[in-house]
């Protein structure tokens, strides 16, 4: 079983109630997928204020060295940690092999995050849920890596 960010599976769970469509469901049709939204599992509403990690990465949040803040200055760190813990619990109970997550999200980001200034500037690092899964030896792949891999596979197909 593979975890997938719910917004990549057609769920309208983004902070603005949007989704990223269902293209990934087609790419991943051979696999058993379990959609999860860490922010909803952390009791945040939809729609909700956009949030960014201030002072580091998801790993820093787990270590207590950074916070997750909304654009209006609300501290949602506890919600993000709770959501990550819920996703880890789901993963362990369902023998999940890996996750495919939405890039740049403060929960699901894999390689890049916004820097906490809400200015669109990116830093290297993963989100809170990504960090917790990786700490527990569950591989997390970026949706962008997967797109590239699938496109290459299709192009090279005889
Ligand atoms: S990126 Fe992750 S936390 Fe954000 S809406 Fe998608 S599934 Fe939920």
Coordinates of C-alpha atoms in Angstrom, one line a residue, residues 53-113:
X53 CA 7.4 26.7 8.5
X54 CA 9.2 29.5 10.2
X55 CA 12.8 28.9 11.3
X56 CA 13.7 25.6 9.6
X57 CA 12.3 22.5 8.0
X58 CA 9.8 19.8 9.0
X59 CA 12.5 18.0 10.9
X60 CA 13.3 21.1 12.9
X61 CA 9.6 21.4 13.8
X62 CA 9.6 17.8 15.1
X63 CA 12.7 18.6 17.1
X64 CA 11.0 21.7 18.6
X65 CA 13.4 24.1 16.9
X66 CA 10.9 25.7 14.4
X67 CA 7.2 26.6 14.2
X68 CA 4.4 26.4 11.7
X69 CA 2.7 29.7 11.4
X70 CA -0.2 31.1 9.4
X71 CA 0.1 34.2 7.3
X72 CA -1.9 36.0 10.0
X73 CA 0.5 34.9 12.8
X74 CA -1.4 32.0 14.2
X75 CA 0.7 29.1 15.6
X76 CA -0.5 25.8 14.1
X77 CA 2.6 23.8 15.0
X78 CA 0.6 21.4 17.3
X79 CA -1.9 20.7 14.5
X80 CA 0.9 19.9 12.1
X81 CA 2.6 17.6 14.5
X82 CA -0.7 15.9 15.4
X83 CA -1.5 15.4 11.7
X84 CA 2.0 13.9 11.1
X85 CA 1.5 11.5 14.0
X86 CA -1.9 10.4 12.7
X87 CA -0.4 9.7 9.2
X88 CA 2.4 7.7 10.8
X89 CA -0.1 5.7 12.8
X90 CA -2.1 4.9 9.6
X91 CA 1.1 4.0 7.8
X92 CA 2.3 1.6 10.5
X93 CA -1.1 -0.1 10.9
X94 CA -1.5 -0.6 7.2
X95 CA 2.0 -1.8 6.4
X96 CA 2.5 1.1 4.0
X97 CA 5.6 0.8 1.8
X98 CA 6.1 4.4 0.8
X99 CA 4.4 7.7 0.2
X100 CA 4.0 10.0 -2.8
X101 CA 3.5 13.5 -1.5
X102 CA 2.8 17.0 -2.8
X103 CA 5.9 19.1 -3.2
X104 CA 6.4 22.4 -1.3
X105 CA 3.6 21.8 1.3
X106 CA 4.7 22.4 5.0
X107 CA 3.2 19.0 5.7
X108 CA 3.9 17.0 2.6
X109 CA 6.8 18.8 0.9
X110 CA 9.7 16.5 0.1
X111 CA 12.6 18.6 -1.2
X112 CA 11.5 22.2 -1.1
X113 CA 9.5 24.4 1.3

